[in-house]
GROMACS .gro file of C-alpha atoms in nm:
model
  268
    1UNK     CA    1  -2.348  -3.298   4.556
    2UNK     CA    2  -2.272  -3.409   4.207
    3UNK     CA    3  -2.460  -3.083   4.075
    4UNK     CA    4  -2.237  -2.882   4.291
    5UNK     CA    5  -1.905  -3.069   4.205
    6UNK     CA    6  -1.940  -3.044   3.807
    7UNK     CA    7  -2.057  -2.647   3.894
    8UNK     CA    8  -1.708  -2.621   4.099
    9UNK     CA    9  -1.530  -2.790   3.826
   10UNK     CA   10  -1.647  -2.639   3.495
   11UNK     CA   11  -1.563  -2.285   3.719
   12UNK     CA   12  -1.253  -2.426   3.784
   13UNK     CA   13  -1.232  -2.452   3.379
   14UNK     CA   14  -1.349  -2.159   3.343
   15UNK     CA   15  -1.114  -1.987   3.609
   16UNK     CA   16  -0.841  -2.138   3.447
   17UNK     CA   17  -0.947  -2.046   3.088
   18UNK     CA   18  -0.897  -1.692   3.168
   19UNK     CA   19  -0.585  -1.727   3.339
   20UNK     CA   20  -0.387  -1.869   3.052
   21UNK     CA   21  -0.531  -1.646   2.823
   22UNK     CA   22  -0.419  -1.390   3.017
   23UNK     CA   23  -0.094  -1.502   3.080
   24UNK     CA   24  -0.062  -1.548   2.719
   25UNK     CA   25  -0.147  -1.210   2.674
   26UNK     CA   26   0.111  -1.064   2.885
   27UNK     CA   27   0.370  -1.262   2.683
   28UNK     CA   28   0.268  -1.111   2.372
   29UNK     CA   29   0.215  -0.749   2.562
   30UNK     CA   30   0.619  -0.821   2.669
   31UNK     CA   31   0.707  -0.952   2.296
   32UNK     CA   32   0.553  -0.632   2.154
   33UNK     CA   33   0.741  -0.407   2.417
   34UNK     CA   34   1.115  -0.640   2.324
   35UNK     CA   35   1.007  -0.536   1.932
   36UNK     CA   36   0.945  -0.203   1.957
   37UNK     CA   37   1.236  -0.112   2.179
   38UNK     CA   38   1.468  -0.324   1.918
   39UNK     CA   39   1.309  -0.104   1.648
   40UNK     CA   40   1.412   0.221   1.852
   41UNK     CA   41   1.720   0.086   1.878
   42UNK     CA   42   1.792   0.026   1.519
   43UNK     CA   43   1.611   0.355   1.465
   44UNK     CA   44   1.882   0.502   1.661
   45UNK     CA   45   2.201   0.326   1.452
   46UNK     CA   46   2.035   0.439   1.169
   47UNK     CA   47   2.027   0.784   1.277
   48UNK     CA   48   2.418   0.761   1.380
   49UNK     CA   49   2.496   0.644   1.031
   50UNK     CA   50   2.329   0.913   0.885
   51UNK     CA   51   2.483   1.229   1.096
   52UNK     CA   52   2.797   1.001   0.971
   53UNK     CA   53   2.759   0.993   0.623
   54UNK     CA   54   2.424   1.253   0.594
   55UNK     CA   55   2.184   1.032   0.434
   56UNK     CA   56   2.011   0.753   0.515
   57UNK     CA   57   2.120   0.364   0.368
   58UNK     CA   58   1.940   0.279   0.047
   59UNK     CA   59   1.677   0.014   0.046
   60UNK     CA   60   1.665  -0.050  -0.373
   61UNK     CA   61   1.596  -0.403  -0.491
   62UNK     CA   62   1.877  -0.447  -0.676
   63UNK     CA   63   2.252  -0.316  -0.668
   64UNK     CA   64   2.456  -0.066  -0.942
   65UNK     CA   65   2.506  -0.389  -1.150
   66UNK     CA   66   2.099  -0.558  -1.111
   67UNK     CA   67   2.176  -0.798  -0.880
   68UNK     CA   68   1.934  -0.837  -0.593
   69UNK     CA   69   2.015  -0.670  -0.275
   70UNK     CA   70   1.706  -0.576  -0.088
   71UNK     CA   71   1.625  -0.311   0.187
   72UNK     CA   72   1.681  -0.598   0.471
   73UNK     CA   73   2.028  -0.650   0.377
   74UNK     CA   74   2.132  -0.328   0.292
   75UNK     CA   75   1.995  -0.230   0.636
   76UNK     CA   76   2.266  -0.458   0.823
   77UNK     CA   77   2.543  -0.356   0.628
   78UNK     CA   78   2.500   0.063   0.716
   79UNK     CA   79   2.465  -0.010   1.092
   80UNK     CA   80   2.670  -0.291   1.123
   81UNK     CA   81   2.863  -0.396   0.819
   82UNK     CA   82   2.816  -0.697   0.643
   83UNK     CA   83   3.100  -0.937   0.860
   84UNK     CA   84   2.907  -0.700   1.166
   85UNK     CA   85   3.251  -0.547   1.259
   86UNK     CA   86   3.134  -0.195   1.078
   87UNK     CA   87   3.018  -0.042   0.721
   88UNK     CA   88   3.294   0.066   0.536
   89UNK     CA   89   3.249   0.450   0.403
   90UNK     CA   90   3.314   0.392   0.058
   91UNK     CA   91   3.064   0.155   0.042
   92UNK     CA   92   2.818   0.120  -0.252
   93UNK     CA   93   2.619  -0.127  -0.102
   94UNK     CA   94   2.682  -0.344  -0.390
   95UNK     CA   95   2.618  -0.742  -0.338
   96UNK     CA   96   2.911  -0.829  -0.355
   97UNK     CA   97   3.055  -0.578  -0.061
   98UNK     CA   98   3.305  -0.415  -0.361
   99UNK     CA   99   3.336  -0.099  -0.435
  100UNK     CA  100   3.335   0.089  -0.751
  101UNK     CA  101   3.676  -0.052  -0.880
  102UNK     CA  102   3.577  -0.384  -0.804
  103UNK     CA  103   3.835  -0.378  -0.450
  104UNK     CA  104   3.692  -0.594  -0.157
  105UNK     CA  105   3.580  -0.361   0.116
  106UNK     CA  106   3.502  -0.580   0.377
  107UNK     CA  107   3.873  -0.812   0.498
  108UNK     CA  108   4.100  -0.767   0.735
  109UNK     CA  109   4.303  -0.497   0.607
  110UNK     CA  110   3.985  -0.253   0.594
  111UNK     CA  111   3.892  -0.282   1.025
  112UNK     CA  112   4.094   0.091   1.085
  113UNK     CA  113   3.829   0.270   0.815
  114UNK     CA  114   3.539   0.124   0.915
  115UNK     CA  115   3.222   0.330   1.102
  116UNK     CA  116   3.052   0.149   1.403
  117UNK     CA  117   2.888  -0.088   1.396
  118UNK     CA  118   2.627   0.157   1.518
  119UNK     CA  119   2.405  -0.188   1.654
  120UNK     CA  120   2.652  -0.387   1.902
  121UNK     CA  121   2.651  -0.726   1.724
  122UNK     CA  122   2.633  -0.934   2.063
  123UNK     CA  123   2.205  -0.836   2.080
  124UNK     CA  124   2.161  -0.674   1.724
  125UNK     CA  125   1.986  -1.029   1.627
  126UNK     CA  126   2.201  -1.070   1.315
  127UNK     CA  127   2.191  -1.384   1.109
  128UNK     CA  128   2.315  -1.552   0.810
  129UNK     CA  129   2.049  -1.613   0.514
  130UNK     CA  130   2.164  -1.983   0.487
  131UNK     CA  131   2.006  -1.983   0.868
  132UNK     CA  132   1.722  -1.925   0.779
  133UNK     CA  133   1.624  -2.020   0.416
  134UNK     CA  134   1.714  -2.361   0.329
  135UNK     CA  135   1.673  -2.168  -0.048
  136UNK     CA  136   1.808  -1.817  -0.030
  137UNK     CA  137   1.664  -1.802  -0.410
  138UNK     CA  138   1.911  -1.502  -0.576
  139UNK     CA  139   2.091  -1.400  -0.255
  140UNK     CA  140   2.423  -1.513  -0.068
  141UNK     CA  141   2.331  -1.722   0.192
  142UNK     CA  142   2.593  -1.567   0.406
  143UNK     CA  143   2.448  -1.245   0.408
  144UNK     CA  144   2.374  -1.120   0.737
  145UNK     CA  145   1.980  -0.923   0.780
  146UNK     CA  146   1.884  -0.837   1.131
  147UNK     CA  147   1.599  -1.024   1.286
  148UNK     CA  148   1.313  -0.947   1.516
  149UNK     CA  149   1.247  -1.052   1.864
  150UNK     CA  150   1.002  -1.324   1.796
  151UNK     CA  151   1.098  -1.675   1.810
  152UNK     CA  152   0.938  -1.805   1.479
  153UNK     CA  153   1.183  -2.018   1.349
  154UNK     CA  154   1.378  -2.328   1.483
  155UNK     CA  155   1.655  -2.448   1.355
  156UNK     CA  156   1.705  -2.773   1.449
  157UNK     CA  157   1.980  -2.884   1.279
  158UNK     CA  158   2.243  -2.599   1.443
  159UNK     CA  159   2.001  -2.614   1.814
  160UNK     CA  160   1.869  -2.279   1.796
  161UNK     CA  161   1.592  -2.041   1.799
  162UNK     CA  162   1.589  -1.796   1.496
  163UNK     CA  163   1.374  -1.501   1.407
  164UNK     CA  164   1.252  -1.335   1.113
  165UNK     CA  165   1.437  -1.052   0.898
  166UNK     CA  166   1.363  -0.678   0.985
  167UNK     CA  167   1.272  -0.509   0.647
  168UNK     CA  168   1.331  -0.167   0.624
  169UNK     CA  169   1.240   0.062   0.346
  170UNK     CA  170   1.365   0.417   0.259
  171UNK     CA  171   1.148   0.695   0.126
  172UNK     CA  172   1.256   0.879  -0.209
  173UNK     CA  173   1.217   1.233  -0.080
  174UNK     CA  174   1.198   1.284  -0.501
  175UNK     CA  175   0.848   1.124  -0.553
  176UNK     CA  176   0.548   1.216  -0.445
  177UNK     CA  177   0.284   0.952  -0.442
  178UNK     CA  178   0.130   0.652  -0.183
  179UNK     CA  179  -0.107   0.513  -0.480
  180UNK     CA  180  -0.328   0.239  -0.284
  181UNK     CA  181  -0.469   0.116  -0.584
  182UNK     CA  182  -0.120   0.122  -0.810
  183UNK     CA  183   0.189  -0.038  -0.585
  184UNK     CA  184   0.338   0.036  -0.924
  185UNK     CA  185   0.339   0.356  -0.964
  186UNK     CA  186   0.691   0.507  -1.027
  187UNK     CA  187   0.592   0.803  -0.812
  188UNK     CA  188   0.528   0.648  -0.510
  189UNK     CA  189   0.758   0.764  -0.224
  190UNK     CA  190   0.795   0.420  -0.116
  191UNK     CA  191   0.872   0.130  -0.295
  192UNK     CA  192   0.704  -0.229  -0.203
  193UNK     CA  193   0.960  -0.412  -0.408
  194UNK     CA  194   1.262  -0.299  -0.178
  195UNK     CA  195   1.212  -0.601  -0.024
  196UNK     CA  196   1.014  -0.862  -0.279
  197UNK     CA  197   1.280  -1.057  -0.328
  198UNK     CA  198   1.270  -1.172   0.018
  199UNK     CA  199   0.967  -1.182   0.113
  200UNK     CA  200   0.976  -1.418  -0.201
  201UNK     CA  201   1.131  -1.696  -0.018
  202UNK     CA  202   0.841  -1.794   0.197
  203UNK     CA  203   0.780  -1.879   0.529
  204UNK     CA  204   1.068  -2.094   0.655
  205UNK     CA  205   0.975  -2.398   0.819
  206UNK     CA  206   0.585  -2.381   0.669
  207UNK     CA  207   0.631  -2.494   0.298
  208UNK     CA  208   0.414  -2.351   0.045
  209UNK     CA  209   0.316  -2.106   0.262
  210UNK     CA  210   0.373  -1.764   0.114
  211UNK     CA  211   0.316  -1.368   0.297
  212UNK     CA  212   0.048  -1.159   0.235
  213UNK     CA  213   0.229  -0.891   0.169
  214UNK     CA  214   0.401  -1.089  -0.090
  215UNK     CA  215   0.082  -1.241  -0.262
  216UNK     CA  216  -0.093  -0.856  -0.211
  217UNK     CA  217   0.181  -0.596  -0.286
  218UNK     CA  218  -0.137  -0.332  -0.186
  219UNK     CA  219  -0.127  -0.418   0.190
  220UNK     CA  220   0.187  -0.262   0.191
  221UNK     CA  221   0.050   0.076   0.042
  222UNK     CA  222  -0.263   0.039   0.289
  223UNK     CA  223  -0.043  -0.023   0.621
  224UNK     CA  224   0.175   0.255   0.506
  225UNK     CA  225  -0.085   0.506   0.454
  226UNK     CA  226  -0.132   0.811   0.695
  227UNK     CA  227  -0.460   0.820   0.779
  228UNK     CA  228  -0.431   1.131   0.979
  229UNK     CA  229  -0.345   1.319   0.685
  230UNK     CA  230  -0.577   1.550   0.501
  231UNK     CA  231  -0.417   1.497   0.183
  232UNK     CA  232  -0.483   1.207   0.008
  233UNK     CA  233  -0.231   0.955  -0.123
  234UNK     CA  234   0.028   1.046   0.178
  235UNK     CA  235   0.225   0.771   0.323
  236UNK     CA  236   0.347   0.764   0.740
  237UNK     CA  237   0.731   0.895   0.734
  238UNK     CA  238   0.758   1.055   0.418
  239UNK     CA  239   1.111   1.225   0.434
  240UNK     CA  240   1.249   0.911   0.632
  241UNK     CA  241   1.211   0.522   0.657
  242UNK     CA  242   1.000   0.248   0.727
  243UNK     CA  243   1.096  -0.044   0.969
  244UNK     CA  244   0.883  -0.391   0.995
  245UNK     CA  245   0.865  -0.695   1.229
  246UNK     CA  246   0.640  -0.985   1.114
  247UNK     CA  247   0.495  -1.010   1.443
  248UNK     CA  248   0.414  -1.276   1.630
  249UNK     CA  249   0.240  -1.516   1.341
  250UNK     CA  250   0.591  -1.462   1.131
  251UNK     CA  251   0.386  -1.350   0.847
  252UNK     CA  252   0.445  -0.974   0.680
  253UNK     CA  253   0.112  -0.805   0.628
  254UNK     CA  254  -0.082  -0.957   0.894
  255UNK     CA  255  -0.276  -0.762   1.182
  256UNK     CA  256   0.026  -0.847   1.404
  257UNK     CA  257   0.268  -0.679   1.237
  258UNK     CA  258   0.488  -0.449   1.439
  259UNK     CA  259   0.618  -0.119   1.215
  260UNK     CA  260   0.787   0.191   1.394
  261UNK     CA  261   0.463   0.400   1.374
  262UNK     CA  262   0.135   0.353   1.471
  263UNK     CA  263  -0.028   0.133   1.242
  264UNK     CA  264  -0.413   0.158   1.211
  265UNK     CA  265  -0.471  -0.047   0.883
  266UNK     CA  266  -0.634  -0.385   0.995
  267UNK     CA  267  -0.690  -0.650   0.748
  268UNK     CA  268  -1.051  -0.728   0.574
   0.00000   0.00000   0.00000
């Protein structure tokens, strides 16, 4: 009888076992379904803003004047505007939110011009830097980026759950390259360091910890890559953008990652 009992308990384990992990699995599999359907979504603003303005938002490093503005921010402020109330069409996308004269486009005499926001700011998942970073290195902490659907970060301090920036990255139509083995190269169509900067900040909440795709600039090249094409050196999306959730882990350049394509790079 005491056979039997430790053989009914150890299947009782083992029943159990599988049943969280497969509960836990159907989170994720509902997590991943949230994240791609906010990426279609922001897909979508981004497509309004450009039959407004016919061309996509920029995604540079750094603004007219070299200060840092990466592709994250600049993302925000063409489908939403960077107080979320709109982008302002004679926008630069400058860090400071001026335009070429130096004039403040975003105040309160400007609402009447403004386009959108093409992302309703009551479920875009928009937050301030300073909420996230407790350094915001180069950047204004009250700079708004949109965040993904996973629940990485906890703020204690203000009671809430916060997620981690969307990066998005625009392809120069102009270039021609996807060099795996140069992230360098001044040909390539896109551009790792659109969004160095940040990714430069670490991991909030894990100190010390740093991304992969910030230590290894290559993953980004190898992630990016179209491996259905027959020519070589072609990156996924080359006349359009590139959109990327840190998945589940938080961390960019991980397995987990969740892009708007079909990502079949895996990590060594």
């Amino acid at each position: 009888m005491a056979v039997t009992g430790l053989v009914i308990s150890f299947m009782w384990i083992g029943f159990w076992g599988v049943l969280i992990h497969a509960m836990g699995r159907k989170v994720d599999i509902v997590y991943e379904i949230k994240q791609k359907a906010q990426l279609l979504n922001i897909a979508t603003a981004i497509e309004l803003f450009n039959s407004e303005f016919d061309r996509y938002p920029p995604s540079d490093a750094l603004d007219q004047d070299d200060r840092p503005y990466c592709g994250a921010m600049r993302l925000c402020e063409a489908v939403m505007g960077r107080d979320l109330m709109g982008v302002h069409p004679s926008s630069r996308f400058r860090s400071d939110g001026t335009d070429d004269s130096g004039n403040p486009l975003y105040d309160s005499n400007t609402g009447d011009v403004r386009r959108g926001p093409y992302l309703p700011p009551e479920n875009a998942g928009a937050y301030r830097l300073k909420d996230l970073y407790k350094d915001v290195g180069p950047f204004d902490g009250n700079t708004f980026v949109i965040c993904d659907m996973y629940k990485t970060i906890v703020n204690i301090s203000a009671g809430k759950t916060i997620h981690m920036p969307v990066l998005y990255y625009k392809a120069d139509t102009s270039k021609s390259a996807h060099d795996v083995n140069d992230p360098n190269n001044p040909e390539n169509i896109y551009d790792y360091r659109d969004n160095q900067a940040l990714l430069a900040l670490g991991v909030p909440g894990k100190p010390g910890q740093k991304h992969p795709l910030f230590e290894n600039p290559k993953i980004f090249y190898e992630m990016t890559r179209d491996y259905k094409s027959t020519k070589a050196g072609r990156p996924v999306r080359a006349n359009t953008y590139i959109l990327l959730s840190a998945g589940k882990d938080g961390l960019y350049g991980t397995e987990d990652d969740i892009p708007n394509f079909e990502m079949r790079w895996k990590p060594e």
